[in-house]
Amino acid sequence: MNPLDKIQQEISPLREKLILHKMYANIKTVEDFQRFMEQHIFAVWDFMSLLKSLQRGLTSVEVPWSPVGSPTTRRFINEIVLGEESDMDDNGKVASHFELYLEAMEQIGAKTTEIKKLIAFVKEGYSVTSALTFVNIQEETKEFVRFTFSMIETEELHKIASIFTFGREDLIPDMFIEILREMKENGQEDISKLLYYLERHIEIDGGDHGPISLKMIDEMCKNDEKKWGEVLESAKSALEYRIRLWDGVQKELNVKQFSIA
């Protein structure tokens, strides 16, 4: 069994636990989707930081320019950046996936105050960890973001690539998409951008970015058993933090549903 197959086999119980998380079954209304998006946007945002840290480490972003690392990995990461940072929205306008998600939040009526507050503090020079103390979101969401940036700060690219590849891609179950499609068919137009975002993300992950990310890790680790072991451990940690993120969303949904009752 090759190392990638072994990793996917090892993490399959965590992936299954994530995909079968009870949170999904409790998201049924527009209000539920609002609560979900208000937490999930932080994962969409820090995903872009994972991506840019990989681009920074695997390519040359300095002037004067000089070649860095493997041309193969440079191509892999630049292809992913193109799709994630400069994709097309549902009207053919160029936008990053983060900006697509913000537009979807605004359309559905989800609050964007907290994610904009975090970005504003970061732009002012606060560390992400410090900025999170000013943001009113679930503690599990904060833990998720802190884990992401703790991995970025290691500057160990195979670990960063691991959580990018195994902890983020292709983790939205079909059931979740079907709920949105049914809502749209029943005339719920304010979820159209969210549906587009999720369908587009799944299309890109499965068609291009998922396979490219696997090749990128293979190119990074080659025959280094230590690196392969660290890739596995990083993938497990990323999935565990993702599960806790969903636990936090579930708590938010429970509070809302209880208050209504």
Short mmCIF file of C-alpha atoms in Angstrom, two decimals, residues 23-24 26-46 97-116 118-119 135-138 141 144-145 172 176-177 180 183 188-199 242 245-246 248-250 252-253 256:
data_model
loop_
_atom_site.label_atom_id
_atom_site.label_comp_id
_atom_site.label_asym_id
_atom_site.label_seq_id
_atom_site.Cartn_x
_atom_site.Cartn_y
_atom_site.Cartn_z
CA MET A 23 -25.09 19.02 12.90
CA TYR A 24 -26.11 18.40 9.30
CA ASN A 26 -30.25 19.91 12.39
CA ILE A 27 -29.78 22.46 9.62
CA LYS A 28 -33.18 22.75 7.93
CA THR A 29 -34.18 26.41 7.76
CA VAL A 30 -32.68 29.64 6.49
CA GLU A 31 -32.06 30.65 10.09
CA ASP A 32 -30.12 27.42 10.67
CA PHE A 33 -27.98 28.09 7.62
CA GLN A 34 -27.30 31.60 8.91
CA ARG A 35 -25.95 30.22 12.21
CA PHE A 36 -23.86 27.66 10.33
CA MET A 37 -22.36 30.23 7.97
CA GLU A 38 -21.52 32.68 10.76
CA GLN A 39 -19.11 30.08 12.19
CA HIS A 40 -18.03 28.36 8.96
CA ILE A 41 -16.85 31.62 7.37
CA PHE A 42 -13.82 31.52 9.70
CA ALA A 43 -12.78 28.18 8.20
CA VAL A 44 -13.24 29.60 4.71
CA TRP A 45 -11.03 32.55 5.66
CA ASP A 46 -8.20 30.59 7.27
CA HIS A 97 -14.00 31.73 -2.68
CA PHE A 98 -13.91 33.76 0.53
CA GLU A 99 -15.59 36.69 -1.24
CA LEU A 100 -18.13 34.31 -2.80
CA TYR A 101 -18.98 33.05 0.66
CA LEU A 102 -19.35 36.56 2.08
CA GLU A 103 -21.77 37.40 -0.75
CA ALA A 104 -23.72 34.23 0.05
CA MET A 105 -23.89 35.26 3.72
CA GLU A 106 -25.18 38.71 2.84
CA GLN A 107 -27.79 37.23 0.51
CA ILE A 108 -29.09 34.79 3.12
CA GLY A 109 -29.08 37.37 5.91
CA ALA A 110 -26.22 35.88 7.96
CA LYS A 111 -24.16 38.31 10.04
CA THR A 112 -20.71 39.15 8.67
CA THR A 113 -19.80 41.48 11.54
CA GLU A 114 -17.49 39.11 13.41
CA ILE A 115 -15.38 37.91 10.47
CA LYS A 116 -14.99 41.52 9.27
CA LEU A 118 -11.30 39.82 12.88
CA ILE A 119 -9.88 40.90 9.53
CA VAL A 135 -14.55 38.31 18.25
CA ASN A 136 -17.87 36.93 19.51
CA ILE A 137 -17.97 33.41 18.06
CA GLN A 138 -18.04 29.87 19.42
CA THR A 141 -14.38 28.07 16.06
CA PHE A 144 -10.07 25.72 14.91
CA VAL A 145 -8.52 28.97 13.65
CA ILE A 172 -19.63 18.32 2.79
CA PHE A 176 -26.47 18.95 2.90
CA ILE A 177 -26.43 20.01 -0.74
CA LEU A 180 -30.34 23.51 -0.30
CA MET A 183 -35.18 24.77 -0.72
CA GLN A 188 -36.14 29.98 -1.52
CA GLU A 189 -33.99 32.27 -3.70
CA ASP A 190 -31.83 33.76 -0.95
CA ILE A 191 -29.80 30.54 -0.68
CA SER A 192 -28.76 30.48 -4.35
CA LYS A 193 -25.26 31.89 -3.77
CA LEU A 194 -24.56 29.46 -0.93
CA LEU A 195 -25.67 26.58 -3.12
CA TYR A 196 -23.46 27.85 -5.95
CA TYR A 197 -20.48 28.17 -3.58
CA LEU A 198 -20.85 24.62 -2.21
CA GLU A 199 -21.46 23.04 -5.61
CA ARG A 242 -13.06 20.18 12.25
CA LEU A 245 -15.91 23.11 14.93
CA TRP A 246 -19.11 21.31 13.95
CA GLY A 248 -19.67 24.30 18.25
CA VAL A 249 -22.13 24.97 15.43
CA GLN A 250 -24.40 22.28 16.86
CA GLU A 252 -25.30 27.29 18.51
CA LEU A 253 -28.22 25.56 16.77
CA LYS A 256 -31.52 28.87 18.90
#
